[in-house]
Amino acid sequence: MSTTQEEDDFALQHTPGYKPTAAKTAEEYAKLDAEDESLARWKASLGIVPGVGGTANGPKVTVLTLELDSPTLPAGRKIVFDLKDVAKLADTKKNPIVIKEGVEYNVRITFKVNHSIISGVRYIQVVKRAGVKGMIYYRSVLVAIADSPSTVDRLDQMLGSYGPHPNGEPYIKNFDPDVSPSGMLVRTGTYNVKSRVVDDDGEIYADWEWHFKLGKEW
């Protein structure tokens, strides 16, 4: 992110006295207290087993896709973005995704853990809108809209703790469902979303930007 305001949007809240611990590979964690059977079972549930995970080079996490899901989507329709397809994400600025107003939906991401054990990794999403001046309700909060972009929502959710998958497969994380705003005023203008996957130590694994608008139908 390039501006102070944008960095403030993604500022992390740390517990006083928190200090990052030295990173270990999955192989190193697998060998710790190997004789403890209950600990071994817990580590196996996270994919921490001997021989899993490569060398500790490159990013620990690779975010693969972003998906918007809703039980109200037309049969067979999916809204999925491959984060490697930068052009498709950029196209949403001119052709924003349409999210139906007043329906339940949730954000879903898929990601791979390449090496090491991740914990304290979170998904942060900041939604802004500029357009007709006025007041709108967004997620039951009254928000003032100005000519310049105004923050209308901020989502901050933990991914959990993971190790590299034993079969090298990606993980899927569904975030808490929400209900999209509704009303004539919220349907005016386009919403700009900046998403980030980051850990408690401030290491950023993915940054991307996309746009949507609210409509009467998907």
mmCIF file of N, CA and C in Angstrom, residues 92-163:
data_model
loop_
_atom_site.group_PDB
_atom_site.id
_atom_site.type_symbol
_atom_site.label_atom_id
_atom_site.label_comp_id
_atom_site.label_asym_id
_atom_site.label_seq_id
_atom_site.Cartn_x
_atom_site.Cartn_y
_atom_site.Cartn_z
ATOM 1 N N THR A 92 -12.316 -5.482 -12.929
ATOM 2 C CA THR A 92 -13.475 -5.192 -12.084
ATOM 3 C C THR A 92 -13.621 -3.699 -11.798
ATOM 4 N N LYS A 93 -12.577 -2.916 -12.074
ATOM 5 C CA LYS A 93 -12.700 -1.472 -11.889
ATOM 6 C C LYS A 93 -13.667 -0.892 -12.915
ATOM 7 N N LYS A 94 -13.616 -1.422 -14.150
ATOM 8 C CA LYS A 94 -14.542 -0.972 -15.187
ATOM 9 C C LYS A 94 -15.825 -1.786 -15.193
ATOM 10 N N ASN A 95 -15.694 -3.052 -14.845
ATOM 11 C CA ASN A 95 -16.844 -3.963 -14.843
ATOM 12 C C ASN A 95 -16.953 -4.629 -13.472
ATOM 13 N N PRO A 96 -17.441 -3.878 -12.482
ATOM 14 C CA PRO A 96 -17.468 -4.414 -11.118
ATOM 15 C C PRO A 96 -18.377 -5.637 -10.982
ATOM 16 N N ILE A 97 -18.016 -6.503 -10.040
ATOM 17 C CA ILE A 97 -18.866 -7.640 -9.709
ATOM 18 C C ILE A 97 -20.185 -7.111 -9.170
ATOM 19 N N VAL A 98 -21.275 -7.748 -9.548
ATOM 20 C CA VAL A 98 -22.583 -7.364 -9.017
ATOM 21 C C VAL A 98 -22.963 -8.332 -7.899
ATOM 22 N N ILE A 99 -23.176 -7.777 -6.712
ATOM 23 C CA ILE A 99 -23.649 -8.548 -5.564
ATOM 24 C C ILE A 99 -25.097 -8.157 -5.309
ATOM 25 N N LYS A 100 -25.963 -9.135 -5.206
ATOM 26 C CA LYS A 100 -27.376 -8.854 -4.971
ATOM 27 C C LYS A 100 -27.563 -8.238 -3.589
ATOM 28 N N GLU A 101 -28.407 -7.206 -3.512
ATOM 29 C CA GLU A 101 -28.646 -6.541 -2.237
ATOM 30 C C GLU A 101 -29.500 -7.418 -1.313
ATOM 31 N N GLY A 102 -29.256 -7.266 -0.011
ATOM 32 C CA GLY A 102 -30.097 -7.899 0.989
ATOM 33 C C GLY A 102 -30.041 -9.410 1.068
ATOM 34 N N VAL A 103 -28.910 -10.014 0.645
ATOM 35 C CA VAL A 103 -28.814 -11.476 0.691
ATOM 36 C C VAL A 103 -27.600 -11.895 1.514
ATOM 37 N N GLU A 104 -27.640 -13.137 2.003
ATOM 38 C CA GLU A 104 -26.507 -13.671 2.737
ATOM 39 C C GLU A 104 -25.424 -14.105 1.753
ATOM 40 N N TYR A 105 -24.183 -13.780 2.087
ATOM 41 C CA TYR A 105 -23.052 -14.192 1.260
ATOM 42 C C TYR A 105 -21.829 -14.328 2.156
ATOM 43 N N ASN A 106 -20.803 -14.958 1.637
ATOM 44 C CA ASN A 106 -19.552 -14.996 2.397
ATOM 45 C C ASN A 106 -18.365 -15.032 1.446
ATOM 46 N N VAL A 107 -17.227 -14.620 1.993
ATOM 47 C CA VAL A 107 -15.962 -14.635 1.255
ATOM 48 C C VAL A 107 -15.248 -15.949 1.559
ATOM 49 N N ARG A 108 -14.647 -16.540 0.526
ATOM 50 C CA ARG A 108 -13.898 -17.794 0.683
ATOM 51 C C ARG A 108 -12.565 -17.645 -0.040
ATOM 52 N N ILE A 109 -11.488 -18.087 0.579
ATOM 53 C CA ILE A 109 -10.200 -18.085 -0.103
ATOM 54 C C ILE A 109 -9.603 -19.492 -0.061
ATOM 55 N N THR A 110 -8.798 -19.800 -1.060
ATOM 56 C CA THR A 110 -7.999 -21.026 -1.039
ATOM 57 C C THR A 110 -6.533 -20.608 -1.002
ATOM 58 N N PHE A 111 -5.744 -21.366 -0.259
ATOM 59 C CA PHE A 111 -4.336 -21.013 -0.108
ATOM 60 C C PHE A 111 -3.517 -22.265 0.158
ATOM 61 N N LYS A 112 -2.231 -22.179 -0.119
ATOM 62 C CA LYS A 112 -1.299 -23.271 0.153
ATOM 63 C C LYS A 112 -0.257 -22.808 1.158
ATOM 64 N N VAL A 113 0.069 -23.691 2.066
ATOM 65 C CA VAL A 113 1.176 -23.441 2.989
ATOM 66 C C VAL A 113 2.397 -24.136 2.396
ATOM 67 N N ASN A 114 3.394 -23.352 2.050
ATOM 68 C CA ASN A 114 4.552 -23.893 1.329
ATOM 69 C C ASN A 114 5.589 -24.524 2.259
ATOM 70 N N HIS A 115 5.779 -23.926 3.399
ATOM 71 C CA HIS A 115 6.737 -24.450 4.370
ATOM 72 C C HIS A 115 6.451 -23.788 5.711
ATOM 73 N N SER A 116 7.055 -24.276 6.763
ATOM 74 C CA SER A 116 6.881 -23.722 8.108
ATOM 75 C C SER A 116 5.447 -23.923 8.589
ATOM 76 N N ILE A 117 5.188 -23.459 9.765
ATOM 77 C CA ILE A 117 3.869 -23.519 10.368
ATOM 78 C C ILE A 117 3.337 -22.097 10.447
ATOM 79 N N ILE A 118 2.113 -21.892 10.030
ATOM 80 C CA ILE A 118 1.551 -20.549 10.113
ATOM 81 C C ILE A 118 0.566 -20.488 11.272
ATOM 82 N N SER A 119 0.631 -19.387 11.978
ATOM 83 C CA SER A 119 -0.338 -19.084 13.028
ATOM 84 C C SER A 119 -0.393 -17.570 13.124
ATOM 85 N N GLY A 120 -1.502 -17.044 13.576
ATOM 86 C CA GLY A 120 -1.635 -15.591 13.617
ATOM 87 C C GLY A 120 -1.752 -14.981 12.241
ATOM 88 N N VAL A 121 -2.124 -15.786 11.248
ATOM 89 C CA VAL A 121 -2.317 -15.265 9.888
ATOM 90 C C VAL A 121 -3.783 -14.868 9.728
ATOM 91 N N ARG A 122 -3.998 -13.704 9.175
ATOM 92 C CA ARG A 122 -5.362 -13.187 9.077
ATOM 93 C C ARG A 122 -5.657 -12.611 7.700
ATOM 94 N N TYR A 123 -6.944 -12.564 7.409
ATOM 95 C CA TYR A 123 -7.432 -11.934 6.184
ATOM 96 C C TYR A 123 -8.077 -10.613 6.578
ATOM 97 N N ILE A 124 -7.603 -9.518 5.968
ATOM 98 C CA ILE A 124 -8.162 -8.191 6.236
ATOM 99 C C ILE A 124 -8.739 -7.648 4.933
ATOM 100 N N GLN A 125 -9.950 -7.125 5.019
ATOM 101 C CA GLN A 125 -10.638 -6.596 3.837
ATOM 102 C C GLN A 125 -11.207 -5.223 4.182
ATOM 103 N N VAL A 126 -10.813 -4.212 3.415
ATOM 104 C CA VAL A 126 -11.275 -2.846 3.646
ATOM 105 C C VAL A 126 -12.120 -2.414 2.450
ATOM 106 N N VAL A 127 -13.363 -2.014 2.721
ATOM 107 C CA VAL A 127 -14.307 -1.619 1.665
ATOM 108 C C VAL A 127 -14.511 -0.113 1.732
ATOM 109 N N LYS A 128 -14.329 0.556 0.590
ATOM 110 C CA LYS A 128 -14.528 2.003 0.518
ATOM 111 C C LYS A 128 -15.482 2.337 -0.623
ATOM 112 N N ARG A 129 -16.107 3.497 -0.491
ATOM 113 C CA ARG A 129 -16.998 3.946 -1.554
ATOM 114 C C ARG A 129 -16.990 5.452 -1.634
ATOM 115 N N ALA A 130 -17.041 5.960 -2.861
ATOM 116 C CA ALA A 130 -17.218 7.390 -3.104
ATOM 117 C C ALA A 130 -18.437 7.534 -4.003
ATOM 118 N N GLY A 131 -19.055 8.687 -3.956
ATOM 119 C CA GLY A 131 -20.231 8.866 -4.815
ATOM 120 C C GLY A 131 -21.151 9.910 -4.266
ATOM 121 N N VAL A 132 -22.451 9.650 -4.351
ATOM 122 C CA VAL A 132 -23.446 10.599 -3.894
ATOM 123 C C VAL A 132 -23.317 10.806 -2.385
ATOM 124 N N LYS A 133 -23.221 12.066 -1.981
ATOM 125 C CA LYS A 133 -23.111 12.351 -0.559
ATOM 126 C C LYS A 133 -24.386 11.909 0.161
ATOM 127 N N GLY A 134 -24.211 11.404 1.367
ATOM 128 C CA GLY A 134 -25.374 10.995 2.138
ATOM 129 C C GLY A 134 -24.974 9.998 3.208
ATOM 130 N N MET A 135 -25.970 9.392 3.811
ATOM 131 C CA MET A 135 -25.760 8.397 4.865
ATOM 132 C C MET A 135 -26.338 7.072 4.408
ATOM 133 N N ILE A 136 -25.567 5.994 4.606
ATOM 134 C CA ILE A 136 -26.063 4.670 4.264
ATOM 135 C C ILE A 136 -25.851 3.730 5.446
ATOM 136 N N TYR A 137 -26.677 2.682 5.488
ATOM 137 C CA TYR A 137 -26.467 1.621 6.463
ATOM 138 C C TYR A 137 -25.691 0.502 5.792
ATOM 139 N N TYR A 138 -24.529 0.185 6.337
ATOM 140 C CA TYR A 138 -23.713 -0.905 5.811
ATOM 141 C C TYR A 138 -23.413 -1.833 6.970
ATOM 142 N N ARG A 139 -23.894 -3.080 6.890
ATOM 143 C CA ARG A 139 -23.750 -4.048 7.988
ATOM 144 C C ARG A 139 -24.266 -3.447 9.295
ATOM 145 N N SER A 140 -25.459 -2.815 9.195
ATOM 146 C CA SER A 140 -26.179 -2.258 10.349
ATOM 147 C C SER A 140 -25.465 -1.067 10.988
ATOM 148 N N VAL A 141 -24.488 -0.492 10.292
ATOM 149 C CA VAL A 141 -23.771 0.684 10.796
ATOM 150 C C VAL A 141 -24.057 1.857 9.877
ATOM 151 N N LEU A 142 -24.420 2.998 10.446
ATOM 152 C CA LEU A 142 -24.681 4.196 9.668
ATOM 153 C C LEU A 142 -23.361 4.830 9.263
ATOM 154 N N VAL A 143 -23.149 4.998 7.948
ATOM 155 C CA VAL A 143 -21.874 5.490 7.421
ATOM 156 C C VAL A 143 -22.120 6.707 6.558
ATOM 157 N N ALA A 144 -21.288 7.746 6.733
ATOM 158 C CA ALA A 144 -21.376 8.948 5.907
ATOM 159 C C ALA A 144 -20.563 8.754 4.637
ATOM 160 N N ILE A 145 -21.143 9.081 3.483
ATOM 161 C CA ILE A 145 -20.464 8.986 2.197
ATOM 162 C C ILE A 145 -20.143 10.386 1.695
ATOM 163 N N ALA A 146 -18.892 10.597 1.303
ATOM 164 C CA ALA A 146 -18.452 11.889 0.790
ATOM 165 C C ALA A 146 -18.014 11.733 -0.664
ATOM 166 N N ASP A 147 -17.550 12.854 -1.257
ATOM 167 C CA ASP A 147 -17.050 12.801 -2.639
ATOM 168 C C ASP A 147 -15.810 11.934 -2.726
ATOM 169 N N SER A 148 -14.937 12.015 -1.707
ATOM 170 C CA SER A 148 -13.732 11.189 -1.688
ATOM 171 C C SER A 148 -14.077 9.836 -1.075
ATOM 172 N N PRO A 149 -13.275 8.794 -1.365
ATOM 173 C CA PRO A 149 -13.587 7.458 -0.851
ATOM 174 C C PRO A 149 -13.717 7.421 0.675
ATOM 175 N N SER A 150 -14.788 6.828 1.150
ATOM 176 C CA SER A 150 -15.039 6.681 2.583
ATOM 177 C C SER A 150 -15.037 5.199 2.938
ATOM 178 N N THR A 151 -14.419 4.844 4.065
ATOM 179 C CA THR A 151 -14.429 3.452 4.516
ATOM 180 C C THR A 151 -15.810 3.113 5.043
ATOM 181 N N VAL A 152 -16.425 2.081 4.470
ATOM 182 C CA VAL A 152 -17.751 1.661 4.923
ATOM 183 C C VAL A 152 -17.716 0.336 5.665
ATOM 184 N N ASP A 153 -16.620 -0.414 5.534
ATOM 185 C CA ASP A 153 -16.559 -1.706 6.212
ATOM 186 C C ASP A 153 -15.107 -2.171 6.303
ATOM 187 N N ARG A 154 -14.821 -2.905 7.378
ATOM 188 C CA ARG A 154 -13.498 -3.522 7.549
ATOM 189 C C ARG A 154 -13.701 -4.901 8.157
ATOM 190 N N LEU A 155 -13.234 -5.917 7.446
ATOM 191 C CA LEU A 155 -13.316 -7.302 7.904
ATOM 192 C C LEU A 155 -11.926 -7.763 8.307
ATOM 193 N N ASP A 156 -11.808 -8.360 9.486
ATOM 194 C CA ASP A 156 -10.522 -8.849 9.979
ATOM 195 C C ASP A 156 -10.779 -10.209 10.615
ATOM 196 N N GLN A 157 -10.384 -11.286 9.928
ATOM 197 C CA GLN A 157 -10.659 -12.628 10.433
ATOM 198 C C GLN A 157 -9.414 -13.501 10.348
ATOM 199 N N MET A 158 -9.238 -14.352 11.365
ATOM 200 C CA MET A 158 -8.089 -15.246 11.427
ATOM 201 C C MET A 158 -8.288 -16.434 10.489
ATOM 202 N N LEU A 159 -7.182 -16.892 9.904
ATOM 203 C CA LEU A 159 -7.232 -18.108 9.105
ATOM 204 C C LEU A 159 -7.125 -19.343 9.983
ATOM 205 N N GLY A 160 -6.401 -19.243 11.095
ATOM 206 C CA GLY A 160 -6.155 -20.399 11.950
ATOM 207 C C GLY A 160 -4.708 -20.832 11.855
ATOM 208 N N SER A 161 -4.421 -22.044 12.335
ATOM 209 C CA SER A 161 -3.061 -22.584 12.320
ATOM 210 C C SER A 161 -2.986 -23.737 11.335
ATOM 211 N N TYR A 162 -1.963 -23.726 10.492
ATOM 212 C CA TYR A 162 -1.803 -24.753 9.458
ATOM 213 C C TYR A 162 -0.333 -25.062 9.240
ATOM 214 N N GLY A 163 -0.085 -26.274 8.786
ATOM 215 C CA GLY A 163 1.224 -26.651 8.267
ATOM 216 C C GLY A 163 1.046 -27.026 6.808
#
